[in-house]
Amino acid sequence: MELKGKTVVVTGATSGIGEACARLFAAKGCSLVLAARRKEVLDKLAGELKAAHGIAAETFALDVRSRKAVFAFADELTAKKLVPDVLVNNAGLARGLSKLHEGDIDEWEEMIDTNVKGLLYVSRALVPQMVARNYGHVVNVGSSAGRSLYPGGNVYCASKFAVNALNQGLNIDLVGTNVRATLIEPGMVKTNFSMVRFSGDQSKSDAVYEGVRFLSAEDIADTIRYVVEAPDHVNIQSLLVMPTDQRASFAVHREKK
Ligand code: NDP
Ligand code: 8X3
């Protein structure tokens, strides 16, 4: 796909991988549709990117857990004649690392409602327009946690296994169309992810990344660019992207200070 002038929709664009995607696609001359719950953060980012790159950027306060809000968002895009050329289903989070038999059910529901149901709502609301136009690329942000488990990963991992399954299902259902779908499966990326997982506990969050040459959000945005820029007849259906220092969730090399 030639990116210049294309419309790119990113959920969870206020931080981390979503924000890096917004920055990268703006630099490529794309029109942006940015969605997340913190609209003021999106507005600041959109203002900066419009000024820097002369692109169009729309922002939407959106909680992907709300089916009603997601379909209202889709209606607004339709009213503005905005059909995604690229949809980055990125909004997501982990909460805690409790053992399953000790887990907090509210945290489970937040992860499932965001990572699985939210992604489904956004896909159901926006993919039909892409299919009707017979063109586009859905990028689902899964995780290495959607391939293998680690202690305390239980529900978060299950939610990313679900994203993995949904990406496979979407690809099967899109056969015969020119709409592609890719599962991006990152390992450790230094973003706000661990601060959210550990409810703002800086030392627990820092410990996750200590001594590791982790991935950056920009690394993942660049991977997403790579799959989207592939020729139209090439559909990279899944891509596991790990730090060189991490070969599996449990196989992490940490440089001692
Ligand atoms: P961040 O915490 O930095 O960003 C998460 C983004 O998701 C924020 O923009 C947040 O925006 C948004 N978000 C969270 N809940 C909702 C919601 N209910 N509705 C709309 N937006 C929401 O983390 P990352 O950038 O790391 O995470 C992005 C994706 O990458 C997630 O799906 C995550 O699971 C996945 N991932 C992350 C890895 C990592 O190591 N960091 C590795 C593998 C996958 P706001 O709060 O403003 O709504
Ligand atoms: C985020 C990576 O290993 O913390 O999906 O689950 S991990």
Tab-separated table of C-alpha atoms in Angstrom, residues 27-234:
chain	number	residue	atom	x	y	z
A	27	ALA	CA	5.101	11.556	8.811
A	28	LYS	CA	4.088	9.357	5.856
A	29	GLY	CA	1.414	11.900	4.865
A	30	CYS	CA	-1.624	9.895	6.012
A	31	SER	CA	-4.897	11.375	7.284
A	32	LEU	CA	-5.420	10.279	10.860
A	33	VAL	CA	-8.429	9.238	12.881
A	34	LEU	CA	-7.288	8.963	16.480
A	35	ALA	CA	-9.423	7.431	19.218
A	36	ALA	CA	-8.943	6.820	22.939
A	37	ARG	CA	-10.603	7.852	26.178
A	38	ARG	CA	-8.374	10.905	26.864
A	39	LYS	CA	-9.523	13.334	24.180
A	40	GLU	CA	-7.389	16.235	25.432
A	41	VAL	CA	-4.254	14.123	24.922
A	42	LEU	CA	-5.401	13.202	21.408
A	43	ASP	CA	-6.155	16.840	20.567
A	44	LYS	CA	-2.671	17.922	21.614
A	45	LEU	CA	-1.067	15.144	19.558
A	46	ALA	CA	-3.267	15.840	16.520
A	47	GLY	CA	-2.474	19.575	16.712
A	48	GLU	CA	1.245	18.843	16.798
A	49	LEU	CA	1.090	16.374	13.885
A	50	LYS	CA	-1.112	18.622	11.729
A	51	ALA	CA	1.333	21.494	12.210
A	52	ALA	CA	4.393	19.349	11.564
A	53	HIS	CA	3.160	17.412	8.532
A	54	GLY	CA	0.235	19.383	7.074
A	55	ILE	CA	-2.066	16.375	7.400
A	56	ALA	CA	-5.709	16.045	8.436
A	57	ALA	CA	-6.352	14.516	11.853
A	58	GLU	CA	-9.684	13.868	13.588
A	59	THR	CA	-9.883	12.925	17.239
A	60	PHE	CA	-12.592	10.991	19.054
A	61	ALA	CA	-13.150	10.343	22.742
A	62	LEU	CA	-13.858	6.640	22.656
A	63	ASP	CA	-14.058	3.880	25.211
A	64	VAL	CA	-13.915	0.729	23.092
A	65	ARG	CA	-15.741	-1.172	25.855
A	66	SER	CA	-18.921	0.716	24.990
A	67	ARG	CA	-20.686	-0.928	22.076
A	68	LYS	CA	-22.935	2.116	21.711
A	69	ALA	CA	-19.993	4.543	21.627
A	70	VAL	CA	-18.121	2.430	19.081
A	71	PHE	CA	-21.068	2.354	16.678
A	72	ALA	CA	-21.657	6.103	17.167
A	73	PHE	CA	-17.965	6.612	16.328
A	74	ALA	CA	-18.405	4.548	13.144
A	75	ASP	CA	-21.496	6.588	12.215
A	76	GLU	CA	-19.502	9.815	12.624
A	77	LEU	CA	-16.789	8.479	10.353
A	78	THR	CA	-19.377	7.503	7.752
A	79	ALA	CA	-20.992	10.972	7.981
A	80	LYS	CA	-17.560	12.489	7.344
A	81	LYS	CA	-17.006	10.039	4.447
A	82	LEU	CA	-14.024	8.564	6.236
A	83	VAL	CA	-13.454	4.901	5.396
A	84	PRO	CA	-10.325	3.397	6.955
A	85	ASP	CA	-7.623	2.327	4.565
A	86	VAL	CA	-5.785	1.081	7.639
A	87	LEU	CA	-7.421	0.187	10.953
A	88	VAL	CA	-5.012	-0.357	13.832
A	89	ASN	CA	-6.898	-2.214	16.573
A	90	ASN	CA	-4.430	-1.307	19.297
A	91	ALA	CA	-6.371	-0.203	22.423
A	92	GLY	CA	-5.655	-2.676	25.175
A	93	LEU	CA	-4.274	-3.289	28.620
A	94	ALA	CA	-3.250	-5.756	31.298
A	95	ARG	CA	-4.250	-5.552	34.943
A	96	GLY	CA	-2.217	-7.303	37.603
A	97	LEU	CA	-0.328	-10.575	37.649
A	98	SER	CA	-2.442	-12.495	40.149
A	99	LYS	CA	-2.725	-16.238	40.170
A	100	LEU	CA	-5.977	-17.246	38.498
A	101	HIS	CA	-7.472	-18.672	41.702
A	102	GLU	CA	-6.717	-15.390	43.491
A	103	GLY	CA	-7.617	-13.022	40.633
A	104	ASP	CA	-9.678	-9.854	40.782
A	105	ILE	CA	-12.800	-10.410	38.692
A	106	ASP	CA	-13.197	-6.705	37.929
A	107	GLU	CA	-9.689	-6.720	36.443
A	108	TRP	CA	-10.545	-9.789	34.341
A	109	GLU	CA	-13.619	-8.058	32.994
A	110	GLU	CA	-11.702	-4.884	32.162
A	111	MET	CA	-9.142	-6.885	30.152
A	112	ILE	CA	-11.719	-9.009	28.340
A	113	ASP	CA	-14.037	-6.068	27.685
A	114	THR	CA	-11.195	-3.951	26.268
A	115	ASN	CA	-8.895	-6.428	24.539
A	116	VAL	CA	-11.488	-8.824	23.159
A	117	LYS	CA	-14.950	-7.266	23.097
A	118	GLY	CA	-13.645	-3.754	22.309
A	119	LEU	CA	-11.610	-5.059	19.391
A	120	LEU	CA	-14.645	-6.995	18.183
A	121	TYR	CA	-16.952	-3.968	18.398
A	122	VAL	CA	-14.508	-1.771	16.466
A	123	SER	CA	-14.023	-4.482	13.842
A	124	ARG	CA	-17.764	-5.088	13.447
A	125	ALA	CA	-18.384	-1.337	13.160
A	126	LEU	CA	-15.623	-0.447	10.674
A	127	VAL	CA	-14.630	-3.519	8.653
A	128	PRO	CA	-17.925	-3.650	6.665
A	129	GLN	CA	-17.081	-0.285	5.047
A	130	MET	CA	-13.647	-1.635	4.107
A	131	VAL	CA	-15.194	-4.784	2.640
A	132	ALA	CA	-17.803	-2.724	0.751
A	133	ARG	CA	-14.961	-0.745	-0.810
A	134	ASN	CA	-12.975	-3.978	-1.266
A	135	TYR	CA	-9.783	-2.423	0.045
A	136	GLY	CA	-7.946	-1.936	3.315
A	137	HIS	CA	-5.777	-3.410	6.035
A	138	VAL	CA	-6.780	-4.366	9.563
A	139	VAL	CA	-3.859	-4.560	11.982
A	140	ASN	CA	-4.721	-6.333	15.215
A	141	VAL	CA	-2.261	-5.734	18.036
A	142	GLY	CA	-1.980	-9.051	19.838
A	143	SER	CA	1.026	-10.100	21.884
A	144	SER	CA	3.622	-12.794	22.384
A	145	ALA	CA	1.302	-13.443	25.359
A	146	GLY	CA	-1.202	-14.695	22.781
A	147	ARG	CA	1.107	-17.598	21.927
A	148	SER	CA	2.378	-18.788	25.300
A	149	LEU	CA	1.588	-18.359	28.968
A	150	TYR	CA	3.634	-17.057	31.877
A	151	PRO	CA	2.932	-17.092	35.641
A	152	GLY	CA	0.070	-14.742	36.464
A	153	GLY	CA	-0.571	-14.058	32.763
A	154	ASN	CA	-3.752	-16.178	32.750
A	155	VAL	CA	-6.545	-13.780	31.706
A	156	TYR	CA	-4.380	-11.229	29.859
A	157	CYS	CA	-2.799	-14.077	27.875
A	158	ALA	CA	-6.242	-15.568	27.212
A	159	SER	CA	-7.422	-12.210	25.877
A	160	LYS	CA	-4.473	-12.115	23.469
A	161	PHE	CA	-5.020	-15.779	22.475
A	162	ALA	CA	-8.527	-14.583	21.600
A	163	VAL	CA	-7.117	-11.746	19.475
A	164	ASN	CA	-4.932	-14.327	17.732
A	165	ALA	CA	-7.999	-16.499	17.020
A	166	LEU	CA	-10.060	-13.519	15.873
A	167	ASN	CA	-7.334	-12.440	13.470
A	168	GLN	CA	-7.300	-15.943	11.975
A	169	GLY	CA	-11.094	-15.963	11.784
A	170	LEU	CA	-11.196	-12.531	10.165
A	171	ASN	CA	-8.685	-13.605	7.557
A	172	ILE	CA	-10.738	-16.667	6.693
A	173	ASP	CA	-13.882	-14.574	6.435
A	174	LEU	CA	-12.151	-11.969	4.240
A	175	VAL	CA	-11.082	-14.484	1.602
A	176	GLY	CA	-12.008	-13.226	-1.840
A	177	THR	CA	-11.706	-9.584	-0.779
A	178	ASN	CA	-8.758	-7.205	-0.981
A	179	VAL	CA	-8.968	-6.434	2.729
A	180	ARG	CA	-5.926	-7.805	4.538
A	181	ALA	CA	-5.587	-8.603	8.247
A	182	THR	CA	-2.401	-8.871	10.268
A	183	LEU	CA	-1.756	-9.922	13.853
A	184	ILE	CA	1.231	-8.084	15.331
A	185	GLU	CA	2.595	-9.969	18.345
A	186	PRO	CA	5.127	-7.910	20.286
A	187	GLY	CA	7.230	-9.073	23.202
A	188	MET	CA	8.383	-6.533	25.799
A	189	VAL	CA	7.790	-2.955	24.626
A	190	LYS	CA	8.569	-0.091	27.001
A	191	THR	CA	5.384	1.967	27.094
A	192	ASN	CA	2.881	2.876	29.782
A	193	PHE	CA	1.722	-0.773	29.696
A	194	SER	CA	3.434	-1.918	32.906
A	195	MET	CA	2.451	1.231	34.816
A	196	VAL	CA	-1.160	0.399	33.926
A	197	ARG	CA	-0.681	-3.289	34.751
A	198	PHE	CA	0.755	-2.429	38.182
A	199	SER	CA	-1.649	0.470	38.860
A	200	GLY	CA	1.028	3.178	38.812
A	201	ASP	CA	3.678	1.314	40.844
A	202	GLN	CA	6.838	2.776	39.271
A	203	SER	CA	9.304	0.343	40.864
A	204	LYS	CA	7.345	-2.743	39.735
A	205	SER	CA	7.076	-1.266	36.263
A	206	ASP	CA	10.788	-0.401	36.097
A	207	ALA	CA	11.711	-3.929	37.221
A	208	VAL	CA	10.008	-5.401	34.120
A	209	TYR	CA	12.433	-3.620	31.811
A	210	GLU	CA	15.539	-3.499	34.023
A	211	GLY	CA	18.707	-4.393	32.133
A	212	VAL	CA	16.790	-5.470	29.008
A	213	ARG	CA	17.231	-3.929	25.583
A	214	PHE	CA	13.443	-3.824	25.226
A	215	LEU	CA	11.478	-2.850	22.120
A	216	SER	CA	10.277	0.717	21.721
A	217	ALA	CA	6.800	1.735	20.625
A	218	GLU	CA	8.472	3.113	17.485
A	219	ASP	CA	9.862	-0.367	16.698
A	220	ILE	CA	6.315	-1.743	16.652
A	221	ALA	CA	4.933	1.196	14.662
A	222	ASP	CA	7.653	0.533	12.105
A	223	THR	CA	6.704	-3.158	11.983
A	224	ILE	CA	3.106	-2.121	11.353
A	225	ARG	CA	4.277	0.201	8.572
A	226	TYR	CA	6.194	-2.730	7.068
A	227	VAL	CA	3.180	-5.038	6.889
A	228	VAL	CA	0.900	-2.289	5.565
A	229	GLU	CA	3.385	-1.177	2.912
A	230	ALA	CA	3.762	-4.727	1.583
A	231	PRO	CA	2.405	-5.086	-1.967
A	232	ASP	CA	-1.377	-5.558	-2.118
A	233	HIS	CA	-1.057	-9.256	-3.023
A	234	VAL	CA	1.057	-9.945	0.101
